[in-house]
Amino acid sequence: MSMSTTYAIMYLELNLAAVILVGIVYHKSNGVSKMVAQRNFVMAIIAEIVFFLSDTAFVLSMRGFFPYSRLIIMLEKSAYFFSTTIMCYFWFVYFEHLQESPFVQKRKNVYISSALVWLMGILLIVNAFTGILFYVDGTGAYVRGPLFICQYYISYSYVLYTCMRAFIGLFKTKNPVRRKTLMMLALFPVAPAVAGIIQFIYPSIPLACVTLSLATLVLYLNWIDAMISMDPLTKLTNRKTLSFFHEQWLQNENDPTDLYLMILDANKFKSINDTYGHLEGDAALIRIAEALRIGCTAYKKRTNIVRFGGDEFVVLVWTNDGGVIDMLKDSINAQLARLNAEAKAPYELTLSMGVAKGTKEMPLKDLIEQADEELYKEKEKLKAAAS
């Protein structure tokens, strides 16, 4: 068996493994979530599969395994570069959704941001007649054109921009779950980029497809992990993460900071659901979550906000100043009143709060029970005042 044949078979095996791996991710992802963000994830995977297949077809054609002609080579490489741009575009939209960017919330902006995809399509059409990007010469050899590198600039600018935003976002959040997601987004292109550079310089080393498929798998596993630990309605972490946050504090013996646990419960929430419907009830919960985010951020204290279940929320606060807790309560209530007024809600939305101070010896269960008792007392006071 010749070296050329051996190389072609190796290339086929590696890229076929990449296609199978990404195909499994596509099968597991498609239909699992109807969220707009996840639909873009699925579209990126489809483009990625086309990217892998066109790359494999090109190599096998050049090695004589597939029919070889100038038209076939030009079509294979055009599909390769166009799918690259489409793939990077959908990664960009998906990553922006994960970063909760206001930009992609408007469909018009998403359409405008696809301009580079259209530009690549136009360039590839022009290239078919001019060879400015790539061409097949008289001897049948594939040759890079004078503007060949532009294809990479156009495609990878999408990913570079959104990953840089994720990297900057790492320094603006203290939420460990969100930091993990942003870290994943920031690092996503590193390994594929290194592999792509190596393959760009040494085209005979087939690293790009395999590395990209592994990066996609890691991103998919991170999404699954986020689904497990995040509440889909409020985008807060759920009660499963409470023990994680608490355990971190227990294990850090050198941290002298006190831990306070606040349980917050929406007053008369059942009447909101019964009178205005569950959709309005969901909107109220989203406003509460936003009030908690803004209210806690205002004091720059280390906090973790958790949706405990139903209309109950928990805030873990690390501080040696017990007075901060009262300030946080006032801040959260003020933000909630503002958000509810801005939403022009036809009902009052307020919170009752119970607080307990933890110790290193106290189990999380006992800490929650103490805060819950304080919450119950505040609820009773409100009932007595209303009667």
mmCIF file of C-alpha atoms in Angstrom, residues 3-387:
data_model
loop_
_atom_site.group_PDB
_atom_site.id
_atom_site.type_symbol
_atom_site.label_atom_id
_atom_site.label_comp_id
_atom_site.label_asym_id
_atom_site.label_seq_id
_atom_site.Cartn_x
_atom_site.Cartn_y
_atom_site.Cartn_z
ATOM 1 C CA MET A 3 2.047 6.256 1.367
ATOM 2 C CA SER A 4 -0.615 8.270 -0.448
ATOM 3 C CA THR A 5 -3.200 5.540 0.061
ATOM 4 C CA THR A 6 -2.231 5.066 3.703
ATOM 5 C CA TYR A 7 -2.560 8.788 4.349
ATOM 6 C CA ALA A 8 -5.970 8.952 2.635
ATOM 7 C CA ILE A 9 -7.282 6.043 4.707
ATOM 8 C CA MET A 10 -5.973 7.617 7.926
ATOM 9 C CA TYR A 11 -7.579 10.940 6.990
ATOM 10 C CA LEU A 12 -10.859 9.196 6.251
ATOM 11 C CA GLU A 13 -10.827 7.307 9.553
ATOM 12 C CA LEU A 14 -10.067 10.410 11.625
ATOM 13 C CA ASN A 15 -12.685 12.572 9.926
ATOM 14 C CA LEU A 16 -15.239 9.771 9.961
ATOM 15 C CA ALA A 17 -14.714 9.475 13.718
ATOM 16 C CA ALA A 18 -15.252 13.252 13.983
ATOM 17 C CA VAL A 19 -18.469 13.029 11.930
ATOM 18 C CA ILE A 20 -19.787 10.156 14.075
ATOM 19 C CA LEU A 21 -18.944 11.987 17.308
ATOM 20 C CA VAL A 22 -20.614 15.236 16.219
ATOM 21 C CA GLY A 23 -23.502 13.234 14.727
ATOM 22 C CA ILE A 24 -24.157 11.702 18.148
ATOM 23 C CA VAL A 25 -24.145 15.177 19.713
ATOM 24 C CA TYR A 26 -26.604 16.326 17.033
ATOM 25 C CA HIS A 27 -28.889 13.348 17.695
ATOM 26 C CA LYS A 28 -28.833 13.971 21.437
ATOM 27 C CA SER A 29 -29.329 17.740 21.076
ATOM 28 C CA ASN A 30 -31.964 17.933 18.355
ATOM 29 C CA GLY A 31 -35.394 18.221 19.915
ATOM 30 C CA VAL A 32 -34.138 18.243 23.523
ATOM 31 C CA SER A 33 -34.730 21.965 23.813
ATOM 32 C CA LYS A 34 -36.851 24.324 21.752
ATOM 33 C CA MET A 35 -34.964 27.377 23.007
ATOM 34 C CA VAL A 36 -33.693 29.689 20.268
ATOM 35 C CA ALA A 37 -30.145 29.355 21.611
ATOM 36 C CA GLN A 38 -30.205 25.592 21.316
ATOM 37 C CA ARG A 39 -31.599 25.696 17.786
ATOM 38 C CA ASN A 40 -28.516 27.689 16.813
ATOM 39 C CA PHE A 41 -26.351 25.051 18.496
ATOM 40 C CA VAL A 42 -27.984 22.378 16.323
ATOM 41 C CA MET A 43 -27.533 24.472 13.153
ATOM 42 C CA ALA A 44 -23.848 24.934 13.991
ATOM 43 C CA ILE A 45 -23.460 21.173 14.298
ATOM 44 C CA ILE A 46 -25.132 20.583 10.910
ATOM 45 C CA ALA A 47 -22.734 23.063 9.300
ATOM 46 C CA GLU A 48 -19.874 21.359 11.132
ATOM 47 C CA ILE A 49 -20.820 17.977 9.659
ATOM 48 C CA VAL A 50 -20.890 19.496 6.152
ATOM 49 C CA PHE A 51 -17.479 21.021 6.933
ATOM 50 C CA PHE A 52 -16.073 17.603 7.888
ATOM 51 C CA LEU A 53 -17.595 15.777 4.895
ATOM 52 C CA SER A 54 -16.461 18.348 2.326
ATOM 53 C CA ASP A 55 -12.950 18.325 3.779
ATOM 54 C CA THR A 56 -12.836 14.521 3.616
ATOM 55 C CA ALA A 57 -14.243 14.426 0.077
ATOM 56 C CA PHE A 58 -11.595 16.899 -1.096
ATOM 57 C CA VAL A 59 -8.703 14.879 0.314
ATOM 58 C CA LEU A 60 -10.050 11.600 -1.077
ATOM 59 C CA SER A 61 -10.574 13.218 -4.500
ATOM 60 C CA MET A 62 -7.028 14.541 -4.517
ATOM 61 C CA ARG A 63 -5.766 11.029 -3.621
ATOM 62 C CA GLY A 64 -7.777 9.372 -6.369
ATOM 63 C CA PHE A 65 -10.448 7.692 -4.221
ATOM 64 C CA PHE A 66 -13.271 9.873 -5.592
ATOM 65 C CA PRO A 67 -13.870 11.144 -9.147
ATOM 66 C CA TYR A 68 -11.461 13.969 -9.842
ATOM 67 C CA SER A 69 -12.141 17.014 -11.995
ATOM 68 C CA ARG A 70 -11.707 20.765 -11.704
ATOM 69 C CA LEU A 71 -15.442 21.227 -11.128
ATOM 70 C CA ILE A 72 -15.578 18.634 -8.340
ATOM 71 C CA ILE A 73 -12.567 20.097 -6.535
ATOM 72 C CA MET A 74 -13.953 23.634 -6.786
ATOM 73 C CA LEU A 75 -17.338 22.489 -5.444
ATOM 74 C CA GLU A 76 -15.766 20.562 -2.563
ATOM 75 C CA LYS A 77 -13.597 23.462 -1.451
ATOM 76 C CA SER A 78 -16.432 25.965 -1.890
ATOM 77 C CA ALA A 79 -18.645 23.804 0.315
ATOM 78 C CA TYR A 80 -15.793 23.560 2.822
ATOM 79 C CA PHE A 81 -15.258 27.316 3.154
ATOM 80 C CA PHE A 82 -18.936 28.255 3.000
ATOM 81 C CA SER A 83 -19.853 25.715 5.693
ATOM 82 C CA THR A 84 -16.998 27.101 7.792
ATOM 83 C CA THR A 85 -18.530 30.569 7.697
ATOM 84 C CA ILE A 86 -22.043 29.289 8.412
ATOM 85 C CA MET A 87 -20.735 27.187 11.293
ATOM 86 C CA CYS A 88 -18.887 30.156 12.843
ATOM 87 C CA TYR A 89 -21.968 32.354 12.385
ATOM 88 C CA PHE A 90 -24.230 29.957 14.285
ATOM 89 C CA TRP A 91 -21.610 29.509 16.999
ATOM 90 C CA PHE A 92 -21.550 33.304 17.288
ATOM 91 C CA VAL A 93 -25.350 33.549 17.689
ATOM 92 C CA TYR A 94 -25.405 30.605 20.128
ATOM 93 C CA PHE A 95 -22.604 32.033 22.262
ATOM 94 C CA GLU A 96 -24.262 35.462 22.340
ATOM 95 C CA HIS A 97 -27.489 33.858 23.575
ATOM 96 C CA LEU A 98 -25.573 32.071 26.331
ATOM 97 C CA GLN A 99 -24.053 35.399 27.337
ATOM 98 C CA GLU A 100 -27.563 36.918 27.384
ATOM 99 C CA SER A 101 -26.534 39.578 24.894
ATOM 100 C CA PRO A 102 -29.370 42.049 24.125
ATOM 101 C CA PHE A 103 -28.059 42.198 20.550
ATOM 102 C CA VAL A 104 -29.354 38.756 19.543
ATOM 103 C CA GLN A 105 -32.726 39.264 21.227
ATOM 104 C CA LYS A 106 -33.823 41.216 18.147
ATOM 105 C CA ARG A 107 -34.265 39.173 14.991
ATOM 106 C CA LYS A 108 -33.251 42.160 12.872
ATOM 107 C CA ASN A 109 -29.812 42.217 14.508
ATOM 108 C CA VAL A 110 -29.358 38.486 13.925
ATOM 109 C CA TYR A 111 -30.113 38.977 10.235
ATOM 110 C CA ILE A 112 -27.740 41.932 9.986
ATOM 111 C CA SER A 113 -24.946 39.939 11.641
ATOM 112 C CA SER A 114 -25.236 37.324 8.869
ATOM 113 C CA ALA A 115 -23.711 39.838 6.414
ATOM 114 C CA LEU A 116 -20.348 38.049 6.479
ATOM 115 C CA VAL A 117 -22.048 34.800 5.446
ATOM 116 C CA TRP A 118 -23.487 36.529 2.394
ATOM 117 C CA LEU A 119 -20.113 38.135 1.694
ATOM 118 C CA MET A 120 -18.449 34.720 1.716
ATOM 119 C CA GLY A 121 -21.097 33.368 -0.655
ATOM 120 C CA ILE A 122 -20.503 36.221 -3.081
ATOM 121 C CA LEU A 123 -16.718 35.799 -2.891
ATOM 122 C CA LEU A 124 -17.003 32.077 -3.613
ATOM 123 C CA ILE A 125 -19.167 32.767 -6.675
ATOM 124 C CA VAL A 126 -16.674 35.368 -7.903
ATOM 125 C CA ASN A 127 -13.842 32.950 -7.134
ATOM 126 C CA ALA A 128 -15.292 30.360 -9.519
ATOM 127 C CA PHE A 129 -14.460 32.740 -12.399
ATOM 128 C CA THR A 130 -11.380 34.531 -11.071
ATOM 129 C CA GLY A 131 -9.541 32.179 -8.687
ATOM 130 C CA ILE A 132 -8.921 34.980 -6.186
ATOM 131 C CA LEU A 133 -9.401 32.581 -3.250
ATOM 132 C CA PHE A 134 -8.302 29.233 -4.725
ATOM 133 C CA TYR A 135 -8.239 27.453 -8.072
ATOM 134 C CA VAL A 136 -7.136 24.309 -9.888
ATOM 135 C CA ASP A 137 -4.245 24.955 -12.300
ATOM 136 C CA GLY A 138 -3.512 23.392 -15.652
ATOM 137 C CA THR A 139 -1.771 20.399 -14.077
ATOM 138 C CA GLY A 140 -4.769 19.631 -11.881
ATOM 139 C CA ALA A 141 -3.129 20.908 -8.696
ATOM 140 C CA TYR A 142 -5.095 22.802 -6.067
ATOM 141 C CA VAL A 143 -3.612 26.293 -5.589
ATOM 142 C CA ARG A 144 -4.347 28.989 -3.001
ATOM 143 C CA GLY A 145 -5.257 32.342 -4.529
ATOM 144 C CA PRO A 146 -3.988 35.811 -3.552
ATOM 145 C CA LEU A 147 -6.959 36.460 -1.210
ATOM 146 C CA PHE A 148 -7.051 32.946 0.238
ATOM 147 C CA ILE A 149 -6.462 34.113 3.824
ATOM 148 C CA CYS A 150 -9.554 36.355 3.657
ATOM 149 C CA GLN A 151 -11.731 33.270 4.017
ATOM 150 C CA TYR A 152 -10.327 32.690 7.492
ATOM 151 C CA TYR A 153 -10.641 36.355 8.498
ATOM 152 C CA ILE A 154 -14.293 36.425 7.468
ATOM 153 C CA SER A 155 -15.261 33.157 9.166
ATOM 154 C CA TYR A 156 -13.279 33.316 12.370
ATOM 155 C CA SER A 157 -14.102 36.951 13.148
ATOM 156 C CA TYR A 158 -17.492 35.708 14.380
ATOM 157 C CA VAL A 159 -15.975 33.328 16.911
ATOM 158 C CA LEU A 160 -13.142 35.657 17.899
ATOM 159 C CA TYR A 161 -15.564 38.476 18.743
ATOM 160 C CA THR A 162 -17.964 36.450 20.882
ATOM 161 C CA CYS A 163 -15.207 34.523 22.672
ATOM 162 C CA MET A 164 -13.441 37.776 23.556
ATOM 163 C CA ARG A 165 -16.719 39.033 25.024
ATOM 164 C CA ALA A 166 -16.957 35.855 27.091
ATOM 165 C CA PHE A 167 -13.387 36.342 28.327
ATOM 166 C CA ILE A 168 -14.132 39.920 29.399
ATOM 167 C CA GLY A 169 -17.345 38.730 31.064
ATOM 168 C CA LEU A 170 -15.316 36.433 33.313
ATOM 169 C CA PHE A 171 -14.126 39.494 35.239
ATOM 170 C CA LYS A 172 -17.650 40.890 35.653
ATOM 171 C CA THR A 173 -19.433 37.989 37.350
ATOM 172 C CA LYS A 174 -18.934 36.160 40.646
ATOM 173 C CA ASN A 175 -21.488 33.430 39.960
ATOM 174 C CA PRO A 176 -19.435 30.208 39.739
ATOM 175 C CA VAL A 177 -21.878 28.472 37.364
ATOM 176 C CA ARG A 178 -21.917 31.456 35.006
ATOM 177 C CA ARG A 179 -18.134 31.782 35.258
ATOM 178 C CA LYS A 180 -17.803 28.143 34.244
ATOM 179 C CA THR A 181 -19.965 28.747 31.169
ATOM 180 C CA LEU A 182 -18.066 31.898 30.194
ATOM 181 C CA MET A 183 -14.757 30.113 30.679
ATOM 182 C CA MET A 184 -15.948 27.340 28.369
ATOM 183 C CA LEU A 185 -16.997 29.861 25.705
ATOM 184 C CA ALA A 186 -13.749 31.802 25.990
ATOM 185 C CA LEU A 187 -11.611 28.664 25.630
ATOM 186 C CA PHE A 188 -13.754 26.931 22.997
ATOM 187 C CA PRO A 189 -11.779 28.151 19.944
ATOM 188 C CA VAL A 190 -8.293 27.722 21.418
ATOM 189 C CA ALA A 191 -7.640 24.050 20.608
ATOM 190 C CA PRO A 192 -9.383 24.131 17.172
ATOM 191 C CA ALA A 193 -7.518 27.345 16.322
ATOM 192 C CA VAL A 194 -4.129 25.828 17.187
ATOM 193 C CA ALA A 195 -5.003 22.691 15.221
ATOM 194 C CA GLY A 196 -6.236 24.814 12.298
ATOM 195 C CA ILE A 197 -3.027 26.850 12.234
ATOM 196 C CA ILE A 198 -0.941 23.675 12.216
ATOM 197 C CA GLN A 199 -3.030 22.206 9.401
ATOM 198 C CA PHE A 200 -2.890 25.516 7.506
ATOM 199 C CA ILE A 201 0.916 25.434 7.593
ATOM 200 C CA TYR A 202 1.155 21.657 7.192
ATOM 201 C CA PRO A 203 -1.935 20.551 5.198
ATOM 202 C CA SER A 204 -0.897 16.900 5.458
ATOM 203 C CA ILE A 205 -1.517 16.833 9.252
ATOM 204 C CA PRO A 206 -5.262 16.151 9.750
ATOM 205 C CA LEU A 207 -5.935 17.789 13.111
ATOM 206 C CA ALA A 208 -8.666 20.364 12.516
ATOM 207 C CA CYS A 209 -11.761 18.164 12.247
ATOM 208 C CA VAL A 210 -10.956 15.864 15.160
ATOM 209 C CA THR A 211 -10.040 18.762 17.461
ATOM 210 C CA LEU A 212 -13.190 20.692 16.541
ATOM 211 C CA SER A 213 -15.384 17.647 17.162
ATOM 212 C CA LEU A 214 -13.866 17.174 20.632
ATOM 213 C CA ALA A 215 -14.390 20.878 21.439
ATOM 214 C CA THR A 216 -18.030 20.500 20.357
ATOM 215 C CA LEU A 217 -18.445 17.491 22.635
ATOM 216 C CA VAL A 218 -17.052 19.446 25.596
ATOM 217 C CA LEU A 219 -19.440 22.324 24.825
ATOM 218 C CA TYR A 220 -22.366 19.886 24.652
ATOM 219 C CA LEU A 221 -21.435 18.325 28.010
ATOM 220 C CA ASN A 222 -21.206 21.812 29.520
ATOM 221 C CA TRP A 223 -24.706 22.566 28.217
ATOM 222 C CA ILE A 224 -26.059 19.370 29.776
ATOM 223 C CA ASP A 225 -24.393 20.295 33.059
ATOM 224 C CA ALA A 226 -25.922 23.778 32.884
ATOM 225 C CA MET A 227 -29.371 22.297 32.245
ATOM 226 C CA ILE A 228 -29.016 20.212 35.391
ATOM 227 C CA SER A 229 -27.872 23.093 37.608
ATOM 228 C CA MET A 230 -29.847 26.027 36.165
ATOM 229 C CA ASP A 231 -33.499 26.946 36.487
ATOM 230 C CA PRO A 232 -34.754 27.449 32.895
ATOM 231 C CA LEU A 233 -37.346 30.104 33.790
ATOM 232 C CA THR A 234 -35.366 32.546 35.929
ATOM 233 C CA LYS A 235 -31.864 31.594 34.675
ATOM 234 C CA LEU A 236 -30.771 31.304 38.307
ATOM 235 C CA THR A 237 -29.034 28.231 39.645
ATOM 236 C CA ASN A 238 -31.388 25.692 41.203
ATOM 237 C CA ARG A 239 -31.410 24.130 44.665
ATOM 238 C CA LYS A 240 -29.004 21.362 43.590
ATOM 239 C CA THR A 241 -26.196 23.927 43.642
ATOM 240 C CA LEU A 242 -26.854 25.014 47.240
ATOM 241 C CA SER A 243 -24.869 22.161 48.736
ATOM 242 C CA PHE A 244 -22.013 22.923 46.329
ATOM 243 C CA PHE A 245 -21.805 26.576 47.423
ATOM 244 C CA HIS A 246 -22.104 25.614 51.089
ATOM 245 C CA GLU A 247 -19.466 22.887 50.778
ATOM 246 C CA GLN A 248 -17.045 25.353 49.215
ATOM 247 C CA TRP A 249 -17.394 27.612 52.250
ATOM 248 C CA LEU A 250 -16.899 24.705 54.680
ATOM 249 C CA GLN A 251 -13.779 23.460 52.920
ATOM 250 C CA ASN A 252 -12.130 26.874 52.815
ATOM 251 C CA GLU A 253 -10.882 26.867 56.404
ATOM 252 C CA ASN A 254 -8.805 29.992 55.806
ATOM 253 C CA ASP A 255 -11.866 32.044 54.881
ATOM 254 C CA PRO A 256 -12.928 34.015 57.999
ATOM 255 C CA THR A 257 -16.039 35.400 56.294
ATOM 256 C CA ASP A 258 -19.408 34.620 57.882
ATOM 257 C CA LEU A 259 -22.163 32.969 55.871
ATOM 258 C CA TYR A 260 -25.781 34.157 55.966
ATOM 259 C CA LEU A 261 -28.631 32.297 54.300
ATOM 260 C CA MET A 262 -31.690 34.285 53.229
ATOM 261 C CA ILE A 263 -34.922 32.558 52.218
ATOM 262 C CA LEU A 264 -37.298 34.772 50.259
ATOM 263 C CA ASP A 265 -40.906 33.964 49.468
ATOM 264 C CA ALA A 266 -43.344 35.895 47.248
ATOM 265 C CA ASN A 267 -46.340 37.196 49.178
ATOM 266 C CA LYS A 268 -49.801 36.184 47.905
ATOM 267 C CA PHE A 269 -48.245 34.475 44.901
ATOM 268 C CA LYS A 270 -51.077 31.955 44.621
ATOM 269 C CA SER A 271 -53.566 34.756 44.112
ATOM 270 C CA ILE A 272 -51.455 36.104 41.215
ATOM 271 C CA ASN A 273 -51.593 32.706 39.511
ATOM 272 C CA ASP A 274 -55.300 32.235 40.254
ATOM 273 C CA THR A 275 -56.328 35.727 39.145
ATOM 274 C CA TYR A 276 -54.004 36.478 36.231
ATOM 275 C CA GLY A 277 -52.866 33.026 35.092
ATOM 276 C CA HIS A 278 -49.656 31.044 35.247
ATOM 277 C CA LEU A 279 -47.962 33.033 32.459
ATOM 278 C CA GLU A 280 -48.269 36.184 34.545
ATOM 279 C CA GLY A 281 -47.080 34.186 37.545
ATOM 280 C CA ASP A 282 -43.970 33.194 35.571
ATOM 281 C CA ALA A 283 -43.401 36.845 34.635
ATOM 282 C CA ALA A 284 -43.590 37.760 38.325
ATOM 283 C CA LEU A 285 -40.976 35.119 39.185
ATOM 284 C CA ILE A 286 -38.669 36.455 36.470
ATOM 285 C CA ARG A 287 -39.011 39.970 37.939
ATOM 286 C CA ILE A 288 -38.171 38.634 41.394
ATOM 287 C CA ALA A 289 -35.055 36.930 40.013
ATOM 288 C CA GLU A 290 -33.990 40.152 38.284
ATOM 289 C CA ALA A 291 -34.580 42.156 41.477
ATOM 290 C CA LEU A 292 -32.368 39.700 43.363
ATOM 291 C CA ARG A 293 -29.592 40.005 40.787
ATOM 292 C CA ILE A 294 -29.629 43.805 40.760
ATOM 293 C CA GLY A 295 -30.180 44.147 44.508
ATOM 294 C CA CYS A 296 -27.280 41.863 45.385
ATOM 295 C CA THR A 297 -24.935 43.346 42.796
ATOM 296 C CA ALA A 298 -25.441 46.832 44.215
ATOM 297 C CA TYR A 299 -23.551 45.959 47.417
ATOM 298 C CA LYS A 300 -20.634 44.178 45.779
ATOM 299 C CA LYS A 301 -20.777 41.369 48.339
ATOM 300 C CA ARG A 302 -20.080 37.744 47.539
ATOM 301 C CA THR A 303 -23.508 36.254 46.966
ATOM 302 C CA ASN A 304 -25.105 33.268 45.292
ATOM 303 C CA ILE A 305 -28.757 33.397 44.277
ATOM 304 C CA VAL A 306 -30.736 30.166 43.951
ATOM 305 C CA ARG A 307 -34.305 29.398 42.965
ATOM 306 C CA PHE A 308 -35.237 27.034 45.769
ATOM 307 C CA GLY A 309 -38.537 25.944 44.293
ATOM 308 C CA GLY A 310 -41.905 27.416 43.359
ATOM 309 C CA ASP A 311 -41.923 31.041 44.532
ATOM 310 C CA GLU A 312 -39.101 30.541 47.045
ATOM 311 C CA PHE A 313 -35.570 31.817 46.523
ATOM 312 C CA VAL A 314 -32.389 31.508 48.568
ATOM 313 C CA VAL A 315 -29.515 33.986 48.714
ATOM 314 C CA LEU A 316 -26.212 32.987 50.301
ATOM 315 C CA VAL A 317 -24.321 36.048 51.507
ATOM 316 C CA TRP A 318 -20.670 36.040 52.605
ATOM 317 C CA THR A 319 -19.990 39.031 54.859
ATOM 318 C CA ASN A 320 -18.652 39.907 58.299
ATOM 319 C CA ASP A 321 -21.013 42.844 58.520
ATOM 320 C CA GLY A 322 -24.463 41.687 59.624
ATOM 321 C CA GLY A 323 -25.873 45.112 58.782
ATOM 322 C CA VAL A 324 -25.396 44.312 55.100
ATOM 323 C CA ILE A 325 -28.286 41.853 55.306
ATOM 324 C CA ASP A 326 -30.787 44.603 56.149
ATOM 325 C CA MET A 327 -29.376 46.760 53.370
ATOM 326 C CA LEU A 328 -29.733 43.875 50.938
ATOM 327 C CA LYS A 329 -33.354 43.382 51.983
ATOM 328 C CA ASP A 330 -34.113 47.058 51.349
ATOM 329 C CA SER A 331 -32.268 47.017 48.042
ATOM 330 C CA ILE A 332 -34.052 43.891 46.795
ATOM 331 C CA ASN A 333 -37.480 45.237 47.792
ATOM 332 C CA ALA A 334 -36.778 48.589 46.136
ATOM 333 C CA GLN A 335 -35.657 46.932 42.901
ATOM 334 C CA LEU A 336 -38.689 44.641 42.893
ATOM 335 C CA ALA A 337 -41.067 47.570 43.379
ATOM 336 C CA ARG A 338 -39.367 49.429 40.520
ATOM 337 C CA LEU A 339 -39.468 46.450 38.129
ATOM 338 C CA ASN A 340 -43.091 45.720 38.960
ATOM 339 C CA ALA A 341 -44.048 49.358 38.332
ATOM 340 C CA GLU A 342 -42.151 49.387 35.024
ATOM 341 C CA ALA A 343 -44.006 46.221 33.978
ATOM 342 C CA LYS A 344 -47.303 47.967 34.885
ATOM 343 C CA ALA A 345 -48.384 44.840 36.746
ATOM 344 C CA PRO A 346 -51.969 45.084 38.088
ATOM 345 C CA TYR A 347 -50.923 43.652 41.455
ATOM 346 C CA GLU A 348 -48.484 44.291 44.272
ATOM 347 C CA LEU A 349 -45.405 42.062 44.315
ATOM 348 C CA THR A 350 -43.500 41.861 47.596
ATOM 349 C CA LEU A 351 -41.242 39.407 49.384
ATOM 350 C CA SER A 352 -41.043 37.994 52.892
ATOM 351 C CA MET A 353 -37.540 37.135 54.051
ATOM 352 C CA GLY A 354 -36.036 34.890 56.682
ATOM 353 C CA VAL A 355 -32.345 34.979 57.585
ATOM 354 C CA ALA A 356 -30.036 32.639 59.496
ATOM 355 C CA LYS A 357 -26.324 32.868 60.210
ATOM 356 C CA GLY A 358 -24.337 29.712 59.549
ATOM 357 C CA THR A 359 -21.430 28.166 61.409
ATOM 358 C CA LYS A 360 -18.834 25.711 60.184
ATOM 359 C CA GLU A 361 -20.367 23.036 62.431
ATOM 360 C CA MET A 362 -23.962 23.571 61.254
ATOM 361 C CA PRO A 363 -25.305 21.267 58.516
ATOM 362 C CA LEU A 364 -26.912 23.000 55.549
ATOM 363 C CA LYS A 365 -30.256 21.386 56.402
ATOM 364 C CA ASP A 366 -30.286 23.040 59.852
ATOM 365 C CA LEU A 367 -29.291 26.394 58.389
ATOM 366 C CA ILE A 368 -32.190 26.241 55.932
ATOM 367 C CA GLU A 369 -34.618 25.247 58.705
ATOM 368 C CA GLN A 370 -33.556 28.199 60.873
ATOM 369 C CA ALA A 371 -34.015 30.661 58.008
ATOM 370 C CA ASP A 372 -37.352 29.040 57.185
ATOM 371 C CA GLU A 373 -38.536 29.578 60.779
ATOM 372 C CA GLU A 374 -37.668 33.265 60.509
ATOM 373 C CA LEU A 375 -39.526 33.428 57.205
ATOM 374 C CA TYR A 376 -42.600 31.866 58.836
ATOM 375 C CA LYS A 377 -42.502 34.472 61.621
ATOM 376 C CA GLU A 378 -42.406 37.305 59.077
ATOM 377 C CA LYS A 379 -45.328 35.746 57.182
ATOM 378 C CA GLU A 380 -47.333 35.593 60.407
ATOM 379 C CA LYS A 381 -46.600 39.262 61.107
ATOM 380 C CA LEU A 382 -47.915 40.206 57.664
ATOM 381 C CA LYS A 383 -51.099 38.185 58.211
ATOM 382 C CA ALA A 384 -51.640 39.814 61.591
ATOM 383 C CA ALA A 385 -51.119 43.290 60.142
ATOM 384 C CA ALA A 386 -53.579 42.600 57.331
ATOM 385 C CA SER A 387 -56.332 41.300 59.646
#
